[in-house]
Amino acid sequence: MKRIPHTARRGAVVGLAITSVALLTACGTSSGSGDSGGEAATELGDYEGQVSILAWPGYVEDGSNDPDVDWVTPFVEETGCEVTTKTFGTSDEALNLMKTGDYDVVSASGDASLRLVAAGDVAPVNTDLIPNYEGIYPFLKDQSWNSVDGVPYGVPHGYGANLLMYNTDVFPTAPTSWSVVFDEASANAGKVTAYDSPIYIADAAVYLMAHEPDLGIENPYALDEEQLAAAVDLLKTQRESIGEYWSDYLKEIQAFTTGDSVVGTSWQVIENVLEGEGAATDVVLPEEGATGWSDTWMIASEAKNPNCAYAWLDYIASPEANAAATSYFGEAPSSDAACDFRDDCEAYHAGDADYASQIWYWSTPIEKCLDGRTDVTCTDYAAWTAAWQEIKG
């Protein structure tokens, strides 16, 4: 699997992106609304000849890292828009860089997108000007992490679920519930693993939605103080059985290879690597559902090269380019047509709407409850960060 070193780097980077978000800016955590960042374009003009893209490492590959990995050159040849890329290591870094006004396009994870909207740093997009938008899976469009009040703020990229990984020797019968890492975690004390991030609180909330319905949790990213306290209590109990928290893709692979970890949260791409190495592991999407991610390509509100920016959003959503980019990371593509250029879509459940409906994609917790409640104030990411520090001790 030639791409694995790069995929591994991406896995570690995503972990850093979430775990390093220690503080949220005031705008974006209180309401998720604010300055719209301008209006969506109504028509496009001539290409400016260049575009500046701020992206996760590996999202904009031009062959310089690996001659066999290049989906940028065809874009340049097609549009004449020369691509300048700046990579970032955390979502906070991306947020700060976007404030400089130096970038036309940014790839935003769900923990950053609403903050970018609230700060006015990104603009709504006119999807009529993005022909390839039509082919994107409906379940990725008009979602809380890429739109506000029905107005789209970007184009979905790939997506994936945070799955339950288990050692098949320890669990000869596949577990069907997250209970093995929560209420039954003590059975494997010291060998349970969990994602090292405040956003992992949402995983506990997903579990509580199914097992403690009286709490009234409707969205794991919309927790009032009582609901957050319940999730924190569950995670404090789990903490007693945790061997290690992970955010580094490679470290989880090593832990499951050595047997130091036998059950915990993971990604499909990690299982693919372990399977290729003959490890006794497998993954499952438990009956309660799971959290997950779907990144979004967004355009700066004051983009200097808006026409080339729109061209990039359309291009990266095109079947062949999207297939190349998402395959490189080990995630599902954003359209069925992209699967014509991949041979592993089935492993990622690409296009399976029933499967996707069980995923709660990372969204920034804000005071304005994402579940629509108006009679309470929900806890924001700053509160989650403080709670996570309390959980880990």
mmCIF file of C-alpha atoms in Angstrom:
data_model
loop_
_atom_site.group_PDB
_atom_site.id
_atom_site.type_symbol
_atom_site.label_atom_id
_atom_site.label_comp_id
_atom_site.label_asym_id
_atom_site.label_seq_id
_atom_site.Cartn_x
_atom_site.Cartn_y
_atom_site.Cartn_z
ATOM 1 C CA MET A 1 0.000 0.000 0.000
ATOM 2 C CA LYS A 2 2.147 2.757 -1.363
ATOM 3 C CA ARG A 3 0.095 5.617 0.042
ATOM 4 C CA ILE A 4 0.231 4.479 3.671
ATOM 5 C CA PRO A 5 3.096 6.761 4.825
ATOM 6 C CA HIS A 6 1.077 9.758 3.644
ATOM 7 C CA THR A 7 -2.184 8.392 5.010
ATOM 8 C CA ALA A 8 -0.482 7.842 8.328
ATOM 9 C CA ARG A 9 0.674 11.425 8.374
ATOM 10 C CA ARG A 10 -2.870 12.563 7.680
ATOM 11 C CA GLY A 11 -4.176 10.411 10.526
ATOM 12 C CA ALA A 12 -1.744 11.954 12.963
ATOM 13 C CA VAL A 13 -2.506 15.443 11.692
ATOM 14 C CA VAL A 14 -6.256 15.014 12.111
ATOM 15 C CA GLY A 15 -5.641 13.892 15.671
ATOM 16 C CA LEU A 16 -3.563 16.968 16.334
ATOM 17 C CA ALA A 17 -6.209 19.126 14.744
ATOM 18 C CA ILE A 18 -8.821 18.169 17.262
ATOM 19 C CA THR A 19 -6.757 17.619 20.377
ATOM 20 C CA SER A 20 -4.919 20.909 20.162
ATOM 21 C CA VAL A 21 -8.056 23.040 20.094
ATOM 22 C CA ALA A 22 -7.784 24.323 23.623
ATOM 23 C CA LEU A 23 -9.669 27.590 23.300
ATOM 24 C CA LEU A 24 -12.343 28.885 20.982
ATOM 25 C CA THR A 25 -12.726 32.452 19.883
ATOM 26 C CA ALA A 26 -15.768 34.204 21.272
ATOM 27 C CA CYS A 27 -17.425 34.494 17.885
ATOM 28 C CA GLY A 28 -18.519 31.147 16.611
ATOM 29 C CA THR A 29 -18.865 29.488 19.986
ATOM 30 C CA SER A 30 -21.757 31.538 21.239
ATOM 31 C CA SER A 31 -24.163 31.254 18.346
ATOM 32 C CA GLY A 32 -22.559 29.815 15.240
ATOM 33 C CA SER A 33 -23.868 32.791 13.316
ATOM 34 C CA GLY A 34 -22.545 36.288 12.793
ATOM 35 C CA ASP A 35 -21.036 38.130 9.866
ATOM 36 C CA SER A 36 -21.911 36.073 6.828
ATOM 37 C CA GLY A 37 -18.576 36.912 5.265
ATOM 38 C CA GLY A 38 -20.224 38.520 2.243
ATOM 39 C CA GLU A 39 -22.579 37.261 -0.403
ATOM 40 C CA ALA A 40 -22.283 34.233 -2.628
ATOM 41 C CA ALA A 41 -21.129 34.935 -6.182
ATOM 42 C CA THR A 42 -23.898 35.268 -8.759
ATOM 43 C CA GLU A 43 -21.700 34.693 -11.786
ATOM 44 C CA LEU A 44 -18.096 33.895 -12.617
ATOM 45 C CA GLY A 45 -15.618 35.801 -14.726
ATOM 46 C CA ASP A 46 -12.252 35.050 -16.266
ATOM 47 C CA TYR A 47 -9.790 32.966 -14.294
ATOM 48 C CA GLU A 48 -7.195 35.088 -12.508
ATOM 49 C CA GLY A 49 -4.363 32.685 -13.322
ATOM 50 C CA GLN A 50 -3.666 31.693 -9.740
ATOM 51 C CA VAL A 51 -5.256 30.414 -6.549
ATOM 52 C CA SER A 52 -3.912 30.146 -3.007
ATOM 53 C CA ILE A 53 -5.089 27.093 -1.076
ATOM 54 C CA LEU A 54 -4.802 26.459 2.652
ATOM 55 C CA ALA A 55 -5.159 22.750 3.301
ATOM 56 C CA TRP A 56 -4.425 19.716 5.385
ATOM 57 C CA PRO A 57 -1.174 17.971 4.366
ATOM 58 C CA GLY A 58 -1.927 15.649 1.488
ATOM 59 C CA TYR A 59 -5.108 17.378 0.338
ATOM 60 C CA VAL A 60 -3.398 19.233 -2.516
ATOM 61 C CA GLU A 61 -0.822 16.904 -4.048
ATOM 62 C CA ASP A 62 1.147 18.038 -7.110
ATOM 63 C CA GLY A 63 3.657 15.208 -7.420
ATOM 64 C CA SER A 64 6.374 16.919 -5.393
ATOM 65 C CA ASN A 65 5.924 14.520 -2.471
ATOM 66 C CA ASP A 66 5.341 11.477 -4.662
ATOM 67 C CA PRO A 67 5.588 11.605 -8.484
ATOM 68 C CA ASP A 68 2.741 9.110 -8.702
ATOM 69 C CA VAL A 69 0.402 11.264 -6.619
ATOM 70 C CA ASP A 70 -0.674 14.375 -8.490
ATOM 71 C CA TRP A 71 -4.166 15.735 -8.991
ATOM 72 C CA VAL A 72 -3.076 19.385 -9.052
ATOM 73 C CA THR A 73 -1.282 19.386 -12.409
ATOM 74 C CA PRO A 74 -4.415 18.397 -14.377
ATOM 75 C CA PHE A 75 -6.279 21.265 -12.692
ATOM 76 C CA VAL A 76 -3.584 23.775 -13.659
ATOM 77 C CA GLU A 77 -3.528 22.478 -17.230
ATOM 78 C CA GLU A 78 -7.310 22.657 -17.457
ATOM 79 C CA THR A 79 -7.814 26.120 -15.951
ATOM 80 C CA GLY A 80 -4.506 27.953 -16.111
ATOM 81 C CA CYS A 81 -4.869 28.668 -12.394
ATOM 82 C CA GLU A 82 -1.445 28.140 -10.848
ATOM 83 C CA VAL A 83 -1.793 26.598 -7.383
ATOM 84 C CA THR A 84 0.059 27.822 -4.318
ATOM 85 C CA THR A 85 -0.447 25.649 -1.268
ATOM 86 C CA LYS A 86 0.100 26.244 2.427
ATOM 87 C CA THR A 87 -0.461 23.321 4.771
ATOM 88 C CA PHE A 88 -1.503 23.546 8.393
ATOM 89 C CA GLY A 89 -1.211 21.154 11.302
ATOM 90 C CA THR A 90 -4.228 22.099 13.415
ATOM 91 C CA SER A 91 -7.629 23.670 12.899
ATOM 92 C CA ASP A 92 -6.632 26.542 15.181
ATOM 93 C CA GLU A 93 -3.660 27.225 12.920
ATOM 94 C CA ALA A 94 -5.960 27.265 9.904
ATOM 95 C CA LEU A 95 -8.300 29.712 11.613
ATOM 96 C CA ASN A 96 -5.435 32.092 12.377
ATOM 97 C CA LEU A 97 -3.985 31.835 8.881
ATOM 98 C CA MET A 98 -7.346 32.568 7.286
ATOM 99 C CA LYS A 99 -7.462 35.869 9.157
ATOM 100 C CA THR A 100 -4.421 37.066 7.190
ATOM 101 C CA GLY A 101 -6.462 37.265 3.999
ATOM 102 C CA ASP A 102 -3.717 35.482 2.084
ATOM 103 C CA TYR A 103 -5.752 32.451 1.049
ATOM 104 C CA ASP A 104 -8.583 31.931 -1.408
ATOM 105 C CA VAL A 105 -9.626 28.435 -0.351
ATOM 106 C CA VAL A 106 -9.435 26.396 2.845
ATOM 107 C CA SER A 107 -10.204 22.771 3.676
ATOM 108 C CA ALA A 108 -12.082 22.916 6.974
ATOM 109 C CA SER A 109 -12.892 20.117 9.373
ATOM 110 C CA GLY A 110 -16.117 20.127 11.330
ATOM 111 C CA ASP A 111 -14.453 21.605 14.411
ATOM 112 C CA ALA A 112 -13.476 24.702 12.416
ATOM 113 C CA SER A 113 -16.096 25.364 9.755
ATOM 114 C CA LEU A 114 -18.694 27.085 11.949
ATOM 115 C CA ARG A 115 -16.013 29.238 13.526
ATOM 116 C CA LEU A 116 -14.869 30.363 10.087
ATOM 117 C CA VAL A 117 -18.437 31.266 9.190
ATOM 118 C CA ALA A 118 -19.035 33.084 12.467
ATOM 119 C CA ALA A 119 -15.830 35.108 12.086
ATOM 120 C CA GLY A 120 -16.837 36.175 8.597
ATOM 121 C CA ASP A 121 -13.719 34.598 7.114
ATOM 122 C CA VAL A 122 -15.552 32.469 4.556
ATOM 123 C CA ALA A 123 -18.393 33.272 2.189
ATOM 124 C CA PRO A 124 -21.505 31.369 1.170
ATOM 125 C CA VAL A 125 -21.083 29.486 -2.078
ATOM 126 C CA ASN A 126 -23.398 29.476 -5.068
ATOM 127 C CA THR A 127 -23.643 25.794 -5.859
ATOM 128 C CA ASP A 128 -25.200 26.600 -9.250
ATOM 129 C CA LEU A 129 -21.707 27.727 -10.246
ATOM 130 C CA ILE A 130 -20.237 24.358 -9.217
ATOM 131 C CA PRO A 131 -21.500 21.747 -11.723
ATOM 132 C CA ASN A 132 -19.971 18.784 -9.885
ATOM 133 C CA TYR A 133 -21.874 19.708 -6.713
ATOM 134 C CA GLU A 134 -24.958 18.026 -8.153
ATOM 135 C CA GLY A 135 -23.327 14.593 -8.030
ATOM 136 C CA ILE A 136 -22.325 14.803 -4.350
ATOM 137 C CA TYR A 137 -24.163 12.467 -2.010
ATOM 138 C CA PRO A 138 -27.300 14.190 -0.660
ATOM 139 C CA PHE A 139 -26.491 13.128 2.907
ATOM 140 C CA LEU A 140 -23.343 15.282 2.837
ATOM 141 C CA LYS A 141 -25.113 18.438 1.659
ATOM 142 C CA ASP A 142 -26.817 21.141 3.721
ATOM 143 C CA GLN A 143 -25.500 19.839 7.015
ATOM 144 C CA SER A 144 -24.791 21.686 10.256
ATOM 145 C CA TRP A 145 -21.023 21.713 9.677
ATOM 146 C CA ASN A 146 -21.158 23.069 6.092
ATOM 147 C CA SER A 147 -24.213 25.300 5.997
ATOM 148 C CA VAL A 148 -26.020 27.886 8.109
ATOM 149 C CA ASP A 149 -29.786 28.417 7.967
ATOM 150 C CA GLY A 150 -29.952 26.462 4.732
ATOM 151 C CA VAL A 151 -27.181 28.466 3.059
ATOM 152 C CA PRO A 152 -24.243 26.317 1.871
ATOM 153 C CA TYR A 153 -20.759 27.484 2.833
ATOM 154 C CA GLY A 154 -18.711 24.958 0.931
ATOM 155 C CA VAL A 155 -18.370 21.710 -0.922
ATOM 156 C CA PRO A 156 -18.148 18.378 0.931
ATOM 157 C CA HIS A 157 -14.935 16.396 0.464
ATOM 158 C CA GLY A 158 -14.663 12.821 1.815
ATOM 159 C CA TYR A 159 -16.144 11.293 4.927
ATOM 160 C CA GLY A 160 -15.688 8.477 7.402
ATOM 161 C CA ALA A 161 -16.870 6.993 10.695
ATOM 162 C CA ASN A 162 -15.114 6.557 14.016
ATOM 163 C CA LEU A 163 -15.556 2.805 14.333
ATOM 164 C CA LEU A 164 -15.236 0.262 17.128
ATOM 165 C CA MET A 165 -12.063 -1.787 16.668
ATOM 166 C CA TYR A 166 -11.594 -5.072 18.501
ATOM 167 C CA ASN A 167 -9.104 -7.908 18.797
ATOM 168 C CA THR A 168 -10.731 -10.960 17.246
ATOM 169 C CA ASP A 169 -8.943 -13.324 19.638
ATOM 170 C CA VAL A 170 -10.369 -11.478 22.635
ATOM 171 C CA PHE A 171 -13.747 -11.014 20.940
ATOM 172 C CA PRO A 172 -14.318 -14.117 18.771
ATOM 173 C CA THR A 173 -17.866 -12.842 18.291
ATOM 174 C CA ALA A 174 -18.008 -9.289 17.028
ATOM 175 C CA PRO A 175 -19.328 -6.839 19.618
ATOM 176 C CA THR A 176 -22.463 -4.986 18.562
ATOM 177 C CA SER A 177 -22.461 -2.163 21.092
ATOM 178 C CA TRP A 178 -20.166 0.537 22.431
ATOM 179 C CA SER A 179 -20.899 -0.973 25.848
ATOM 180 C CA VAL A 180 -17.605 -2.879 25.579
ATOM 181 C CA VAL A 181 -15.745 0.417 26.003
ATOM 182 C CA PHE A 182 -18.184 1.987 28.436
ATOM 183 C CA ASP A 183 -20.341 -0.027 30.846
ATOM 184 C CA GLU A 184 -18.348 -3.236 30.263
ATOM 185 C CA ALA A 185 -14.903 -1.662 29.860
ATOM 186 C CA SER A 186 -13.604 -3.119 33.133
ATOM 187 C CA ALA A 187 -13.575 -6.586 31.530
ATOM 188 C CA ASN A 188 -10.530 -5.410 29.555
ATOM 189 C CA ALA A 189 -9.134 -2.880 32.001
ATOM 190 C CA GLY A 190 -5.834 -1.412 30.880
ATOM 191 C CA LYS A 191 -6.379 -2.458 27.262
ATOM 192 C CA VAL A 192 -9.208 -0.157 26.284
ATOM 193 C CA THR A 193 -8.298 2.783 24.049
ATOM 194 C CA ALA A 194 -10.114 5.987 23.138
ATOM 195 C CA TYR A 195 -9.574 8.990 20.921
ATOM 196 C CA ASP A 196 -7.625 11.711 22.713
ATOM 197 C CA SER A 197 -9.749 14.795 22.173
ATOM 198 C CA PRO A 198 -12.528 16.846 23.736
ATOM 199 C CA ILE A 199 -14.617 15.939 20.681
ATOM 200 C CA TYR A 200 -14.624 12.343 22.022
ATOM 201 C CA ILE A 201 -17.215 13.553 24.528
ATOM 202 C CA ALA A 202 -19.643 13.258 21.613
ATOM 203 C CA ASP A 203 -18.912 9.501 21.448
ATOM 204 C CA ALA A 204 -20.098 9.183 25.028
ATOM 205 C CA ALA A 205 -23.153 11.268 24.147
ATOM 206 C CA VAL A 206 -24.007 8.927 21.259
ATOM 207 C CA TYR A 207 -23.923 6.031 23.705
ATOM 208 C CA LEU A 208 -26.083 7.888 26.229
ATOM 209 C CA MET A 209 -28.630 8.760 23.546
ATOM 210 C CA ALA A 210 -29.375 5.061 23.222
ATOM 211 C CA HIS A 211 -28.935 3.892 26.812
ATOM 212 C CA GLU A 212 -30.194 6.843 28.850
ATOM 213 C CA PRO A 213 -32.987 8.351 26.740
ATOM 214 C CA ASP A 214 -34.349 10.281 29.742
ATOM 215 C CA LEU A 215 -31.405 12.653 29.325
ATOM 216 C CA GLY A 216 -33.082 13.898 26.170
ATOM 217 C CA ILE A 217 -29.937 14.049 24.014
ATOM 218 C CA GLU A 218 -30.957 14.560 20.383
ATOM 219 C CA ASN A 219 -27.603 15.600 18.962
ATOM 220 C CA PRO A 220 -24.273 14.577 20.547
ATOM 221 C CA TYR A 221 -22.801 18.014 19.770
ATOM 222 C CA ALA A 222 -25.694 19.844 21.439
ATOM 223 C CA LEU A 223 -25.336 19.161 25.154
ATOM 224 C CA ASP A 224 -26.758 21.326 27.901
ATOM 225 C CA GLU A 225 -24.976 21.385 31.247
ATOM 226 C CA GLU A 226 -26.856 18.358 32.629
ATOM 227 C CA GLN A 227 -26.212 16.304 29.503
ATOM 228 C CA LEU A 228 -22.539 17.258 29.417
ATOM 229 C CA ALA A 229 -22.206 16.278 33.078
ATOM 230 C CA ALA A 230 -23.673 12.844 32.306
ATOM 231 C CA ALA A 231 -21.199 12.328 29.460
ATOM 232 C CA VAL A 232 -18.327 13.451 31.670
ATOM 233 C CA ASP A 233 -19.356 11.006 34.409
ATOM 234 C CA LEU A 234 -19.437 8.156 31.888
ATOM 235 C CA LEU A 235 -15.988 9.068 30.577
ATOM 236 C CA LYS A 236 -14.544 9.377 34.074
ATOM 237 C CA THR A 237 -15.684 5.825 34.763
ATOM 238 C CA GLN A 238 -14.214 4.688 31.461
ATOM 239 C CA ARG A 239 -10.926 6.402 32.332
ATOM 240 C CA GLU A 240 -10.268 3.710 34.952
ATOM 241 C CA SER A 241 -10.054 1.080 32.181
ATOM 242 C CA ILE A 242 -8.173 3.101 29.559
ATOM 243 C CA GLY A 243 -4.679 1.851 28.753
ATOM 244 C CA GLU A 244 -3.897 4.827 26.554
ATOM 245 C CA TYR A 245 -5.642 7.574 24.655
ATOM 246 C CA TRP A 246 -4.548 7.901 21.042
ATOM 247 C CA SER A 247 -4.409 10.664 18.460
ATOM 248 C CA ASP A 248 -1.453 9.327 16.484
ATOM 249 C CA TYR A 249 -2.557 6.901 13.792
ATOM 250 C CA LEU A 250 0.685 4.921 13.954
ATOM 251 C CA LYS A 251 0.545 4.483 17.721
ATOM 252 C CA GLU A 252 -2.871 2.871 17.564
ATOM 253 C CA ILE A 253 -1.665 0.483 14.884
ATOM 254 C CA GLN A 254 1.251 -0.470 17.110
ATOM 255 C CA ALA A 255 -0.942 -0.891 20.201
ATOM 256 C CA PHE A 256 -3.334 -3.274 18.452
ATOM 257 C CA THR A 257 -0.438 -5.134 16.853
ATOM 258 C CA THR A 258 1.242 -5.773 20.203
ATOM 259 C CA GLY A 259 -2.000 -6.439 22.054
ATOM 260 C CA ASP A 260 -1.560 -3.456 24.364
ATOM 261 C CA SER A 261 -4.974 -2.361 23.098
ATOM 262 C CA VAL A 262 -7.758 -4.852 22.396
ATOM 263 C CA VAL A 263 -10.817 -2.657 21.960
ATOM 264 C CA GLY A 264 -11.554 1.001 21.283
ATOM 265 C CA THR A 265 -12.395 3.665 18.767
ATOM 266 C CA SER A 266 -10.660 3.620 15.372
ATOM 267 C CA TRP A 267 -10.913 4.333 11.631
ATOM 268 C CA GLN A 268 -11.477 2.064 8.654
ATOM 269 C CA VAL A 269 -8.094 2.983 7.165
ATOM 270 C CA ILE A 270 -6.362 1.791 10.363
ATOM 271 C CA GLU A 271 -8.124 -1.549 10.071
ATOM 272 C CA ASN A 272 -7.056 -1.746 6.417
ATOM 273 C CA VAL A 273 -3.414 -1.366 7.459
ATOM 274 C CA LEU A 274 -3.719 -3.899 10.274
ATOM 275 C CA GLU A 275 -5.516 -6.368 8.017
ATOM 276 C CA GLY A 276 -2.722 -6.017 5.484
ATOM 277 C CA GLU A 277 -0.248 -6.886 8.234
ATOM 278 C CA GLY A 278 -2.213 -9.944 9.285
ATOM 279 C CA ALA A 279 -3.280 -8.556 12.669
ATOM 280 C CA ALA A 280 -6.137 -10.171 14.566
ATOM 281 C CA THR A 281 -8.421 -7.146 14.384
ATOM 282 C CA ASP A 282 -11.682 -6.046 12.849
ATOM 283 C CA VAL A 283 -14.018 -3.051 13.034
ATOM 284 C CA VAL A 284 -17.751 -2.615 13.354
ATOM 285 C CA LEU A 285 -20.253 0.218 13.367
ATOM 286 C CA PRO A 286 -22.120 -0.447 16.631
ATOM 287 C CA GLU A 287 -25.874 -0.428 16.959
ATOM 288 C CA GLU A 288 -25.870 2.969 18.683
ATOM 289 C CA GLY A 289 -24.227 4.631 15.681
ATOM 290 C CA ALA A 290 -20.949 6.551 15.763
ATOM 291 C CA THR A 291 -19.302 9.915 15.369
ATOM 292 C CA GLY A 292 -17.374 10.685 12.195
ATOM 293 C CA TRP A 293 -16.025 13.425 9.945
ATOM 294 C CA SER A 294 -16.740 15.182 6.662
ATOM 295 C CA ASP A 295 -14.405 17.993 5.633
ATOM 296 C CA THR A 296 -15.523 20.985 3.582
ATOM 297 C CA TRP A 297 -13.814 23.086 0.906
ATOM 298 C CA MET A 298 -14.624 26.741 1.643
ATOM 299 C CA ILE A 299 -13.918 30.060 -0.114
ATOM 300 C CA ALA A 300 -12.475 33.065 1.707
ATOM 301 C CA SER A 301 -14.892 35.966 2.073
ATOM 302 C CA GLU A 302 -12.301 38.285 0.543
ATOM 303 C CA ALA A 303 -10.703 35.876 -1.892
ATOM 304 C CA LYS A 304 -8.363 37.652 -4.284
ATOM 305 C CA ASN A 305 -8.925 34.960 -6.903
ATOM 306 C CA PRO A 306 -12.595 33.963 -6.574
ATOM 307 C CA ASN A 307 -12.961 32.575 -10.093
ATOM 308 C CA CYS A 308 -10.040 30.200 -9.689
ATOM 309 C CA ALA A 309 -11.347 29.382 -6.202
ATOM 310 C CA TYR A 310 -14.687 28.289 -7.640
ATOM 311 C CA ALA A 311 -12.821 26.346 -10.311
ATOM 312 C CA TRP A 312 -10.926 24.448 -7.575
ATOM 313 C CA LEU A 313 -14.110 23.607 -5.644
ATOM 314 C CA ASP A 314 -15.677 22.245 -8.812
ATOM 315 C CA TYR A 315 -12.558 20.346 -9.821
ATOM 316 C CA ILE A 316 -11.895 18.698 -6.453
ATOM 317 C CA ALA A 317 -15.526 17.516 -6.456
ATOM 318 C CA SER A 318 -15.111 15.969 -9.896
ATOM 319 C CA PRO A 319 -15.164 12.146 -9.870
ATOM 320 C CA GLU A 320 -11.547 11.478 -10.841
ATOM 321 C CA ALA A 321 -9.962 14.181 -8.668
ATOM 322 C CA ASN A 322 -12.141 13.363 -5.670
ATOM 323 C CA ALA A 323 -11.365 9.677 -6.061
ATOM 324 C CA ALA A 324 -7.632 10.368 -6.102
ATOM 325 C CA ALA A 325 -7.707 12.666 -3.074
ATOM 326 C CA THR A 326 -9.971 10.580 -0.852
ATOM 327 C CA SER A 327 -8.287 7.317 -1.758
ATOM 328 C CA TYR A 328 -4.955 8.829 -0.770
ATOM 329 C CA PHE A 329 -6.333 9.523 2.716
ATOM 330 C CA GLY A 330 -8.308 6.340 3.152
ATOM 331 C CA GLU A 331 -11.848 7.706 3.343
ATOM 332 C CA ALA A 332 -15.072 7.472 1.374
ATOM 333 C CA PRO A 333 -15.394 9.807 -1.628
ATOM 334 C CA SER A 334 -18.160 12.371 -1.962
ATOM 335 C CA SER A 335 -19.962 10.833 -4.957
ATOM 336 C CA ASP A 336 -20.854 7.542 -6.568
ATOM 337 C CA ALA A 337 -19.151 8.646 -9.769
ATOM 338 C CA ALA A 338 -15.826 8.833 -7.901
ATOM 339 C CA CYS A 339 -16.094 5.112 -7.203
ATOM 340 C CA ASP A 340 -15.594 4.465 -10.925
ATOM 341 C CA PHE A 341 -11.980 5.497 -10.273
ATOM 342 C CA ARG A 342 -11.524 3.491 -7.043
ATOM 343 C CA ASP A 343 -11.646 -0.209 -6.276
ATOM 344 C CA ASP A 344 -12.165 0.065 -2.517
ATOM 345 C CA CYS A 345 -15.425 1.997 -2.150
ATOM 346 C CA GLU A 346 -17.205 -0.998 -0.679
ATOM 347 C CA ALA A 347 -14.760 -1.124 2.239
ATOM 348 C CA TYR A 348 -15.630 2.483 3.069
ATOM 349 C CA HIS A 349 -19.401 2.000 2.588
ATOM 350 C CA ALA A 350 -19.335 4.791 0.015
ATOM 351 C CA GLY A 351 -22.800 5.951 -0.909
ATOM 352 C CA ASP A 352 -24.531 3.746 1.623
ATOM 353 C CA ALA A 353 -27.091 6.232 2.935
ATOM 354 C CA ASP A 354 -28.297 3.894 5.693
ATOM 355 C CA TYR A 355 -24.731 3.476 6.923
ATOM 356 C CA ALA A 356 -24.068 7.211 6.669
ATOM 357 C CA SER A 357 -27.270 7.999 8.585
ATOM 358 C CA GLN A 358 -25.732 6.312 11.613
ATOM 359 C CA ILE A 359 -22.790 8.731 11.638
ATOM 360 C CA TRP A 360 -22.834 11.950 13.651
ATOM 361 C CA TYR A 361 -20.232 14.055 11.843
ATOM 362 C CA TRP A 362 -17.907 16.254 13.877
ATOM 363 C CA SER A 363 -19.489 19.653 14.467
ATOM 364 C CA THR A 364 -18.278 22.466 16.692
ATOM 365 C CA PRO A 365 -20.339 22.558 19.912
ATOM 366 C CA ILE A 366 -21.742 26.061 20.332
ATOM 367 C CA GLU A 367 -24.032 27.784 22.812
ATOM 368 C CA LYS A 368 -26.816 27.940 20.226
ATOM 369 C CA CYS A 369 -28.020 24.347 20.430
ATOM 370 C CA LEU A 370 -27.482 22.492 17.168
ATOM 371 C CA ASP A 371 -30.545 20.353 17.885
ATOM 372 C CA GLY A 372 -32.818 23.374 17.581
ATOM 373 C CA ARG A 373 -33.610 23.876 21.253
ATOM 374 C CA THR A 374 -34.122 27.484 22.270
ATOM 375 C CA ASP A 375 -35.127 27.039 25.908
ATOM 376 C CA VAL A 376 -31.613 26.165 27.077
ATOM 377 C CA THR A 377 -28.037 27.215 26.394
ATOM 378 C CA CYS A 378 -25.787 24.446 25.171
ATOM 379 C CA THR A 379 -22.166 23.991 26.214
ATOM 380 C CA ASP A 380 -19.518 25.219 23.775
ATOM 381 C CA TYR A 381 -16.170 23.748 22.836
ATOM 382 C CA ALA A 382 -14.372 25.713 25.529
ATOM 383 C CA ALA A 383 -16.540 23.940 28.102
ATOM 384 C CA TRP A 384 -15.813 20.609 26.426
ATOM 385 C CA THR A 385 -12.086 21.317 26.530
ATOM 386 C CA ALA A 386 -12.245 22.053 30.253
ATOM 387 C CA ALA A 387 -14.299 18.906 30.799
ATOM 388 C CA TRP A 388 -11.812 16.787 28.852
ATOM 389 C CA GLN A 389 -8.955 18.001 31.026
ATOM 390 C CA GLU A 390 -11.015 17.068 34.060
ATOM 391 C CA ILE A 391 -11.722 13.597 32.654
ATOM 392 C CA LYS A 392 -8.095 12.827 31.950
ATOM 393 C CA GLY A 393 -6.950 14.290 35.266
#
